[in-house]
Amino acid sequence: MVINMVSRSALCLLLGAVGIIAAHADDSADAAKGLGISFANGAGSTVILERDGKRYEIDVAAKTVQEIGPGAGEPAGALFQRNCAFCHGSDGKGKAALGTPDFTDPAFDRTLSPQDIVNAIRNGKAGGRMPAWSGKLTDAQIDNISTYIRSFSGNGGGASSSSGQPQEVSGTTGKIYEPGDDLLFSLPTGRAVDNHGLYVNFTHRFPYDAAFTGQGRGGELFGLDNFALASLGLRYGITDKLSVSVFRSPTLLGRPIQLMAAYNILDEHHEDPLNFAVRVSIEGQNNFRKNYTQNIEGIFSRSITSKGQFYVVPTMSFDARPVVQATGFASADILDLPGVNTFSVGVGAAYDIRPTVALIAEVIPTLLNAGELGIHRPAYSFGIQKKLFRHAFTLGLTTSPGTTVSQRAGTRAEFLGEPSADTPGGLFFGFDLMRQIH
């Protein structure tokens, strides 16, 4: 009896709504929202009506009304149509008037990681123009919508149906951690690049003053007032697996230029049990004119949960040089020191304490010929990382002034010639800045 009454009133309401929408096509989305109507599949005769806290599925052609649940187990497509289509379009192509993006554009899809989409749904963005759905949708629903959105462009494991709508796909983005930067602090994360993506890496180290040891630390901003060692690099994705990069550190570290190629072999996003990348590089001091060092690295990582990941990075360096200061800024002031072969195993971890904030830590013990380079204790670092769309900023404390592959295991004690400068009292500040510019 109740359903029959709802059926008659709902059908009358829908017929009136159809007239309004037909007469005012530009205002159709507003009218549908105001009437509590959403479209289950973006096409066809089935709509969803919300009235008095209840939801009804109405087939206009068959003239049937069926009460349905609150949507906890709703297919991702229905969730998208009910919650997202008003601003993003039922076909995912966005609305120019609202400035929403076209999810069907593969080029746009490549600019976002699965975690970027999850974070945008969960936390909102664009200064409040997109609301946060955390607390309104479950984590599972957010993951499913994220995967559904990626399927508009053919990614996320989905495919398009004959009607042009993405088919339902099972999301795994909630299980995989997304690193915010190419580096934890000095140790590489091995994260994959976008096809033809271009990235800038900028690092600063302040090794001349310990952060907390000595007098007047607050007055000197805990060492940040002092001279910094700034390094700059560019990374380019030839494909989404193969990348090349160039990186340069300053004169006081010997003016090394590092040329590198990296290839991602395994990826958790492809249902592999872990991530694995190989990098080969060569460094030449005095702007690639002398003191050459060759490196080969394996970068292993595995997600602990969607909030954390740990890393193991074995590295072999051939003809590595001690990390010592140049005596001046002329080419002749860069010392010609004999090279030794070294082997190190870096270990690190990242954990998100907020959706866009991570704590990071790493330690890089040199297991072969550490004494030959003047390394008394392993280099280590820890800090906090802020991740934004295509950006990451990491502020940390470290004992290593170097950021190239062969120099990152060196310590402040080696650099300054002070044996105690790599103890906890010798920790100094540094920061990393990464930006994807294409």
CSV table of N, CA and C in Angstrom, one decimal, residues 77-208:
chain,number,residue,atom,x,y,z
A,77,GLY,N,29.6,2.8,-10.1
A,77,GLY,CA,29.0,3.7,-11.1
A,77,GLY,C,27.8,4.4,-10.5
A,78,ALA,N,27.0,3.7,-9.7
A,78,ALA,CA,25.8,4.4,-9.1
A,78,ALA,C,26.3,5.4,-8.1
A,79,LEU,N,27.3,5.1,-7.3
A,79,LEU,CA,27.9,6.1,-6.4
A,79,LEU,C,28.3,7.3,-7.1
A,80,PHE,N,29.0,7.1,-8.2
A,80,PHE,CA,29.5,8.3,-9.0
A,80,PHE,C,28.3,9.1,-9.5
A,81,GLN,N,27.3,8.5,-10.1
A,81,GLN,CA,26.2,9.2,-10.7
A,81,GLN,C,25.4,10.0,-9.6
A,82,ARG,N,25.3,9.4,-8.4
A,82,ARG,CA,24.6,10.0,-7.3
A,82,ARG,C,25.3,11.1,-6.7
A,83,ASN,N,26.6,11.0,-6.5
A,83,ASN,CA,27.4,12.0,-5.7
A,83,ASN,C,28.3,12.9,-6.5
A,84,CYS,N,28.7,12.5,-7.7
A,84,CYS,CA,29.7,13.2,-8.5
A,84,CYS,C,29.2,13.8,-9.8
A,85,ALA,N,28.2,13.2,-10.4
A,85,ALA,CA,27.8,13.5,-11.8
A,85,ALA,C,27.3,15.0,-11.9
A,86,PHE,N,26.8,15.5,-10.8
A,86,PHE,CA,26.2,16.9,-10.9
A,86,PHE,C,27.3,17.9,-11.3
A,87,CYS,N,28.5,17.7,-10.8
A,87,CYS,CA,29.6,18.6,-11.1
A,87,CYS,C,30.5,18.1,-12.2
A,88,HIS,N,30.7,16.7,-12.3
A,88,HIS,CA,31.6,16.1,-13.2
A,88,HIS,C,31.0,15.5,-14.5
A,89,GLY,N,29.7,15.6,-14.5
A,89,GLY,CA,29.0,15.0,-15.7
A,89,GLY,C,28.8,13.5,-15.6
A,90,SER,N,27.7,13.0,-16.0
A,90,SER,CA,27.4,11.6,-15.9
A,90,SER,C,28.4,10.8,-16.8
A,91,ASP,N,29.0,11.4,-17.8
A,91,ASP,CA,29.9,10.7,-18.7
A,91,ASP,C,31.4,11.0,-18.3
A,92,GLY,N,31.6,11.8,-17.2
A,92,GLY,CA,32.9,12.0,-16.7
A,92,GLY,C,33.7,13.0,-17.4
A,93,LYS,N,33.1,13.7,-18.4
A,93,LYS,CA,33.8,14.7,-19.2
A,93,LYS,C,33.9,16.1,-18.6
A,94,GLY,N,33.3,16.3,-17.4
A,94,GLY,CA,33.4,17.5,-16.7
A,94,GLY,C,32.4,18.6,-17.3
A,95,LYS,N,32.4,19.7,-16.6
A,95,LYS,CA,31.5,20.8,-17.1
A,95,LYS,C,32.4,22.1,-17.1
A,96,ALA,N,32.5,22.7,-18.3
A,96,ALA,CA,33.3,23.9,-18.5
A,96,ALA,C,32.9,25.0,-17.6
A,97,ALA,N,31.5,25.1,-17.4
A,97,ALA,CA,31.0,26.2,-16.6
A,97,ALA,C,31.5,26.1,-15.2
A,98,LEU,N,31.7,24.9,-14.7
A,98,LEU,CA,32.2,24.7,-13.3
A,98,LEU,C,33.7,24.5,-13.2
A,99,GLY,N,34.4,24.4,-14.4
A,99,GLY,CA,35.8,24.2,-14.4
A,99,GLY,C,36.3,22.8,-13.9
A,100,THR,N,35.4,21.8,-14.1
A,100,THR,CA,35.8,20.5,-13.7
A,100,THR,C,36.5,19.8,-14.8
A,101,PRO,N,37.4,18.9,-14.5
A,101,PRO,CA,38.2,18.3,-15.5
A,101,PRO,C,37.5,17.2,-16.3
A,102,ASP,N,38.1,16.8,-17.4
A,102,ASP,CA,37.6,15.8,-18.3
A,102,ASP,C,38.3,14.5,-17.9
A,103,PHE,N,37.6,13.6,-17.2
A,103,PHE,CA,38.2,12.3,-16.8
A,103,PHE,C,38.5,11.3,-17.9
A,104,THR,N,37.9,11.6,-19.1
A,104,THR,CA,38.1,10.7,-20.2
A,104,THR,C,39.4,11.0,-21.0
A,105,ASP,N,40.1,12.1,-20.6
A,105,ASP,CA,41.3,12.5,-21.3
A,105,ASP,C,42.5,11.8,-20.7
A,106,PRO,N,43.1,10.9,-21.5
A,106,PRO,CA,44.3,10.1,-20.9
A,106,PRO,C,45.4,11.0,-20.5
A,107,ALA,N,45.6,12.2,-21.1
A,107,ALA,CA,46.6,13.1,-20.7
A,107,ALA,C,46.4,13.7,-19.3
A,108,PHE,N,45.1,14.0,-19.0
A,108,PHE,CA,44.8,14.4,-17.7
A,108,PHE,C,45.0,13.3,-16.7
A,109,ASP,N,44.6,12.1,-17.0
A,109,ASP,CA,44.7,11.0,-16.1
A,109,ASP,C,46.1,10.7,-15.7
A,110,ARG,N,47.0,10.9,-16.7
A,110,ARG,CA,48.5,10.7,-16.4
A,110,ARG,C,49.0,11.6,-15.4
A,111,THR,N,48.4,12.8,-15.2
A,111,THR,CA,48.9,13.8,-14.2
A,111,THR,C,48.5,13.4,-12.8
A,112,LEU,N,47.7,12.4,-12.6
A,112,LEU,CA,47.2,12.1,-11.3
A,112,LEU,C,47.5,10.6,-10.9
A,113,SER,N,48.0,10.4,-9.7
A,113,SER,CA,48.2,9.0,-9.2
A,113,SER,C,46.8,8.6,-8.6
A,114,PRO,N,46.6,7.3,-8.5
A,114,PRO,CA,45.4,6.8,-7.8
A,114,PRO,C,45.2,7.5,-6.4
A,115,GLN,N,46.3,7.7,-5.7
A,115,GLN,CA,46.2,8.3,-4.4
A,115,GLN,C,45.8,9.7,-4.5
A,116,ASP,N,46.2,10.4,-5.5
A,116,ASP,CA,45.8,11.8,-5.7
A,116,ASP,C,44.2,11.9,-5.8
A,117,ILE,N,43.6,11.0,-6.5
A,117,ILE,CA,42.2,11.0,-6.7
A,117,ILE,C,41.5,10.6,-5.4
A,118,VAL,N,42.0,9.6,-4.7
A,118,VAL,CA,41.5,9.2,-3.4
A,118,VAL,C,41.6,10.4,-2.4
A,119,ASN,N,42.7,11.1,-2.4
A,119,ASN,CA,42.9,12.3,-1.5
A,119,ASN,C,41.9,13.4,-1.8
A,120,ALA,N,41.7,13.6,-3.1
A,120,ALA,CA,40.8,14.7,-3.5
A,120,ALA,C,39.4,14.4,-3.1
A,121,ILE,N,38.9,13.1,-3.3
A,121,ILE,CA,37.6,12.7,-2.9
A,121,ILE,C,37.5,12.8,-1.3
A,122,ARG,N,38.5,12.3,-0.6
A,122,ARG,CA,38.4,12.3,0.8
A,122,ARG,C,38.4,13.7,1.5
A,123,ASN,N,39.3,14.5,1.0
A,123,ASN,CA,39.6,15.8,1.6
A,123,ASN,C,39.1,17.0,0.9
A,124,GLY,N,38.6,16.8,-0.3
A,124,GLY,CA,38.1,18.0,-1.1
A,124,GLY,C,39.3,18.8,-1.6
A,125,LYS,N,39.0,19.8,-2.4
A,125,LYS,CA,40.1,20.6,-3.0
A,125,LYS,C,39.5,21.8,-3.6
A,126,ALA,N,40.4,22.6,-4.3
A,126,ALA,CA,40.0,23.8,-5.0
A,126,ALA,C,39.3,24.8,-4.1
A,127,GLY,N,39.9,25.0,-2.8
A,127,GLY,CA,39.4,26.0,-1.9
A,127,GLY,C,38.0,25.8,-1.5
A,128,GLY,N,37.6,24.6,-1.4
A,128,GLY,CA,36.2,24.3,-0.9
A,128,GLY,C,35.2,24.1,-2.1
A,129,ARG,N,35.6,24.4,-3.3
A,129,ARG,CA,34.6,24.2,-4.4
A,129,ARG,C,34.2,22.7,-4.5
A,130,MET,N,35.2,21.8,-4.3
A,130,MET,CA,34.9,20.4,-4.2
A,130,MET,C,34.8,20.0,-2.7
A,131,PRO,N,33.7,19.5,-2.2
A,131,PRO,CA,33.6,19.2,-0.8
A,131,PRO,C,34.3,17.9,-0.4
A,132,ALA,N,34.7,17.8,0.8
A,132,ALA,CA,35.3,16.6,1.3
A,132,ALA,C,34.2,15.5,1.6
A,133,TRP,N,34.5,14.3,1.1
A,133,TRP,CA,33.5,13.2,1.3
A,133,TRP,C,33.9,12.3,2.4
A,134,SER,N,35.0,12.6,3.1
A,134,SER,CA,35.3,11.8,4.3
A,134,SER,C,34.2,11.9,5.3
A,135,GLY,N,33.7,10.8,5.8
A,135,GLY,CA,32.6,10.8,6.8
A,135,GLY,C,31.3,10.7,6.1
A,136,LYS,N,31.2,11.0,4.8
A,136,LYS,CA,29.9,10.8,4.1
A,136,LYS,C,30.0,9.5,3.3
A,137,LEU,N,31.2,9.2,2.8
A,137,LEU,CA,31.4,7.9,2.1
A,137,LEU,C,32.4,7.1,2.9
A,138,THR,N,32.3,5.8,2.9
A,138,THR,CA,33.2,4.9,3.5
A,138,THR,C,34.5,4.9,2.7
A,139,ASP,N,35.6,4.4,3.3
A,139,ASP,CA,36.9,4.3,2.6
A,139,ASP,C,36.7,3.3,1.4
A,140,ALA,N,36.0,2.3,1.6
A,140,ALA,CA,35.7,1.3,0.4
A,140,ALA,C,35.0,2.0,-0.7
A,141,GLN,N,34.0,2.8,-0.4
A,141,GLN,CA,33.3,3.6,-1.4
A,141,GLN,C,34.2,4.6,-2.1
A,142,ILE,N,35.0,5.3,-1.4
A,142,ILE,CA,35.9,6.2,-2.0
A,142,ILE,C,36.9,5.5,-2.9
A,143,ASP,N,37.4,4.4,-2.5
A,143,ASP,CA,38.3,3.6,-3.3
A,143,ASP,C,37.7,3.2,-4.6
A,144,ASN,N,36.4,2.7,-4.5
A,144,ASN,CA,35.7,2.2,-5.7
A,144,ASN,C,35.4,3.4,-6.6
A,145,ILE,N,35.0,4.5,-6.1
A,145,ILE,CA,34.8,5.7,-7.0
A,145,ILE,C,36.1,6.1,-7.7
A,146,SER,N,37.2,6.1,-6.9
A,146,SER,CA,38.5,6.5,-7.5
A,146,SER,C,38.8,5.6,-8.7
A,147,THR,N,38.7,4.3,-8.5
A,147,THR,CA,39.0,3.3,-9.6
A,147,THR,C,38.0,3.5,-10.7
A,148,TYR,N,36.7,3.8,-10.4
A,148,TYR,CA,35.8,4.1,-11.5
A,148,TYR,C,36.1,5.3,-12.3
A,149,ILE,N,36.6,6.4,-11.6
A,149,ILE,CA,37.0,7.6,-12.3
A,149,ILE,C,38.2,7.3,-13.3
A,150,ARG,N,39.1,6.5,-12.8
A,150,ARG,CA,40.3,6.2,-13.7
A,150,ARG,C,39.9,5.3,-14.9
A,151,SER,N,38.8,4.6,-14.7
A,151,SER,CA,38.3,3.7,-15.8
A,151,SER,C,37.7,4.6,-17.0
A,152,PHE,N,37.3,5.8,-16.7
A,152,PHE,CA,36.8,6.7,-17.8
A,152,PHE,C,37.9,6.8,-18.9
A,153,SER,N,39.2,6.8,-18.6
A,153,SER,CA,40.2,7.0,-19.6
A,153,SER,C,40.8,5.7,-20.0
A,154,GLY,N,40.2,4.6,-19.5
A,154,GLY,CA,40.7,3.2,-19.8
A,154,GLY,C,41.7,2.7,-18.9
A,155,ASN,N,42.0,3.5,-17.7
A,155,ASN,CA,43.0,3.0,-16.7
A,155,ASN,C,42.2,2.4,-15.6
A,156,GLY,N,42.9,2.0,-14.6
A,156,GLY,CA,42.4,1.5,-13.3
A,156,GLY,C,41.8,0.1,-13.5
A,157,GLY,N,42.2,-0.6,-14.6
A,157,GLY,CA,41.7,-2.0,-14.7
A,157,GLY,C,40.4,-2.1,-15.3
A,158,GLY,N,39.8,-1.0,-15.7
A,158,GLY,CA,38.4,-1.0,-16.2
A,158,GLY,C,38.4,-0.9,-17.7
A,159,ALA,N,37.2,-1.1,-18.3
A,159,ALA,CA,37.0,-0.9,-19.7
A,159,ALA,C,35.6,-0.3,-20.0
A,160,SER,N,35.4,0.3,-21.1
A,160,SER,CA,34.2,0.9,-21.4
A,160,SER,C,33.2,-0.1,-22.0
A,161,SER,N,31.9,0.1,-21.6
A,161,SER,CA,30.9,-0.8,-22.1
A,161,SER,C,30.4,-0.2,-23.5
A,162,SER,N,29.6,-1.0,-24.1
A,162,SER,CA,29.1,-0.5,-25.4
A,162,SER,C,28.3,0.7,-25.3
A,163,SER,N,27.8,1.1,-24.1
A,163,SER,CA,27.0,2.3,-24.0
A,163,SER,C,27.9,3.5,-23.7
A,164,GLY,N,29.3,3.2,-23.6
A,164,GLY,CA,30.2,4.3,-23.4
A,164,GLY,C,30.5,4.6,-22.0
A,165,GLN,N,29.8,3.9,-21.0
A,165,GLN,CA,30.0,4.1,-19.6
A,165,GLN,C,31.0,3.1,-19.1
A,166,PRO,N,31.9,3.5,-18.2
A,166,PRO,CA,32.9,2.6,-17.7
A,166,PRO,C,32.2,1.4,-17.0
A,167,GLN,N,32.7,0.2,-17.1
A,167,GLN,CA,32.2,-1.0,-16.4
A,167,GLN,C,32.7,-0.9,-15.0
A,168,GLU,N,32.1,-1.7,-14.1
A,168,GLU,CA,32.5,-1.7,-12.8
A,168,GLU,C,33.9,-2.4,-12.7
A,169,VAL,N,34.7,-1.9,-11.8
A,169,VAL,CA,36.0,-2.5,-11.6
A,169,VAL,C,36.3,-2.6,-10.1
A,170,SER,N,37.1,-3.5,-9.8
A,170,SER,CA,37.4,-3.7,-8.3
A,170,SER,C,38.7,-2.9,-8.0
A,171,GLY,N,38.5,-2.0,-7.1
A,171,GLY,CA,39.6,-1.1,-6.7
A,171,GLY,C,40.7,-1.7,-5.8
A,172,THR,N,41.9,-1.4,-6.0
A,172,THR,CA,43.0,-1.8,-5.2
A,172,THR,C,43.8,-0.6,-4.7
A,173,THR,N,43.4,0.6,-5.0
A,173,THR,CA,44.2,1.8,-4.7
A,173,THR,C,44.3,1.9,-3.2
A,174,GLY,N,43.3,1.4,-2.4
A,174,GLY,CA,43.4,1.6,-1.0
A,174,GLY,C,44.4,0.8,-0.3
A,175,LYS,N,45.1,-0.2,-1.0
A,175,LYS,CA,46.0,-1.1,-0.4
A,175,LYS,C,47.5,-0.7,-0.7
A,176,ILE,N,47.7,0.3,-1.6
A,176,ILE,CA,49.0,0.6,-2.1
A,176,ILE,C,49.4,2.0,-1.7
A,177,TYR,N,50.6,2.2,-1.2
A,177,TYR,CA,51.1,3.5,-0.8
A,177,TYR,C,51.6,4.2,-2.0
A,178,GLU,N,51.4,5.5,-2.0
A,178,GLU,CA,51.9,6.4,-3.1
A,178,GLU,C,52.9,7.3,-2.5
A,179,PRO,N,54.2,7.1,-2.8
A,179,PRO,CA,55.3,8.0,-2.4
A,179,PRO,C,55.0,9.4,-2.9
A,180,GLY,N,55.3,10.4,-2.1
A,180,GLY,CA,55.1,11.8,-2.6
A,180,GLY,C,56.3,12.4,-3.3
A,181,ASP,N,57.5,11.8,-3.2
A,181,ASP,CA,58.7,12.3,-3.8
A,181,ASP,C,59.5,11.2,-4.4
A,182,ASP,N,60.5,11.6,-5.2
A,182,ASP,CA,61.5,10.7,-5.7
A,182,ASP,C,62.4,10.2,-4.6
A,183,LEU,N,62.5,11.0,-3.5
A,183,LEU,CA,63.4,10.7,-2.4
A,183,LEU,C,62.6,10.6,-1.1
A,184,LEU,N,63.1,9.7,-0.2
A,184,LEU,CA,62.6,9.8,1.2
A,184,LEU,C,63.2,11.1,1.8
A,185,PHE,N,64.6,11.1,1.9
A,185,PHE,CA,65.3,12.3,2.2
A,185,PHE,C,66.5,12.4,1.3
A,186,SER,N,67.4,11.4,1.4
A,186,SER,CA,68.5,11.2,0.4
A,186,SER,C,68.3,9.9,-0.3
A,187,LEU,N,67.6,8.9,0.3
A,187,LEU,CA,67.4,7.6,-0.2
A,187,LEU,C,66.3,7.6,-1.3
A,188,PRO,N,66.5,7.0,-2.4
A,188,PRO,CA,65.4,7.0,-3.5
A,188,PRO,C,64.2,6.1,-3.1
A,189,THR,N,63.0,6.5,-3.5
A,189,THR,CA,61.8,5.7,-3.3
A,189,THR,C,61.6,4.8,-4.5
A,190,GLY,N,62.2,5.1,-5.7
A,190,GLY,CA,61.9,4.2,-6.8
A,190,GLY,C,60.6,4.4,-7.5
A,191,ARG,N,59.9,5.5,-7.1
A,191,ARG,CA,58.5,5.6,-7.6
A,191,ARG,C,58.5,5.8,-9.2
A,192,ALA,N,57.5,5.3,-9.8
A,192,ALA,CA,57.5,5.4,-11.3
A,192,ALA,C,57.1,6.8,-11.7
A,193,VAL,N,57.4,7.1,-13.0
A,193,VAL,CA,57.2,8.4,-13.6
A,193,VAL,C,56.0,8.3,-14.5
A,194,ASP,N,55.4,9.4,-14.9
A,194,ASP,CA,54.4,9.4,-15.9
A,194,ASP,C,55.1,9.4,-17.3
A,195,ASN,N,54.5,8.9,-18.3
A,195,ASN,CA,55.0,8.9,-19.6
A,195,ASN,C,55.2,10.3,-20.1
A,196,HIS,N,56.4,10.7,-20.4
A,196,HIS,CA,56.8,12.1,-20.8
A,196,HIS,C,56.6,13.1,-19.6
A,197,GLY,N,56.6,12.6,-18.4
A,197,GLY,CA,56.6,13.5,-17.2
A,197,GLY,C,57.9,14.1,-17.0
A,198,LEU,N,57.9,15.4,-16.5
A,198,LEU,CA,59.1,16.1,-16.3
A,198,LEU,C,59.1,16.6,-14.8
A,199,TYR,N,60.1,16.3,-14.1
A,199,TYR,CA,60.2,16.6,-12.6
A,199,TYR,C,61.4,17.4,-12.3
A,200,VAL,N,61.3,18.3,-11.3
A,200,VAL,CA,62.4,19.0,-10.8
A,200,VAL,C,62.6,18.6,-9.3
A,201,ASN,N,63.9,18.3,-9.0
A,201,ASN,CA,64.3,18.0,-7.6
A,201,ASN,C,65.3,19.0,-7.1
A,202,PHE,N,65.0,19.6,-6.0
A,202,PHE,CA,65.8,20.7,-5.4
A,202,PHE,C,66.1,20.3,-4.0
A,203,THR,N,67.4,20.2,-3.6
A,203,THR,CA,67.7,19.9,-2.2
A,203,THR,C,68.6,21.0,-1.6
A,204,HIS,N,68.5,21.1,-0.3
A,204,HIS,CA,69.3,22.1,0.5
A,204,HIS,C,69.8,21.3,1.7
A,205,ARG,N,71.1,21.5,2.0
A,205,ARG,CA,71.6,20.9,3.2
A,205,ARG,C,72.4,22.0,4.0
A,206,PHE,N,72.3,22.1,5.3
A,206,PHE,CA,73.0,23.1,6.1
A,206,PHE,C,73.9,22.5,7.1
A,207,PRO,N,75.1,21.9,6.6
A,207,PRO,CA,75.9,21.1,7.5
A,207,PRO,C,76.9,21.8,8.4
A,208,TYR,N,77.0,23.1,8.2
A,208,TYR,CA,78.1,23.9,8.9
A,208,TYR,C,77.7,24.2,10.4
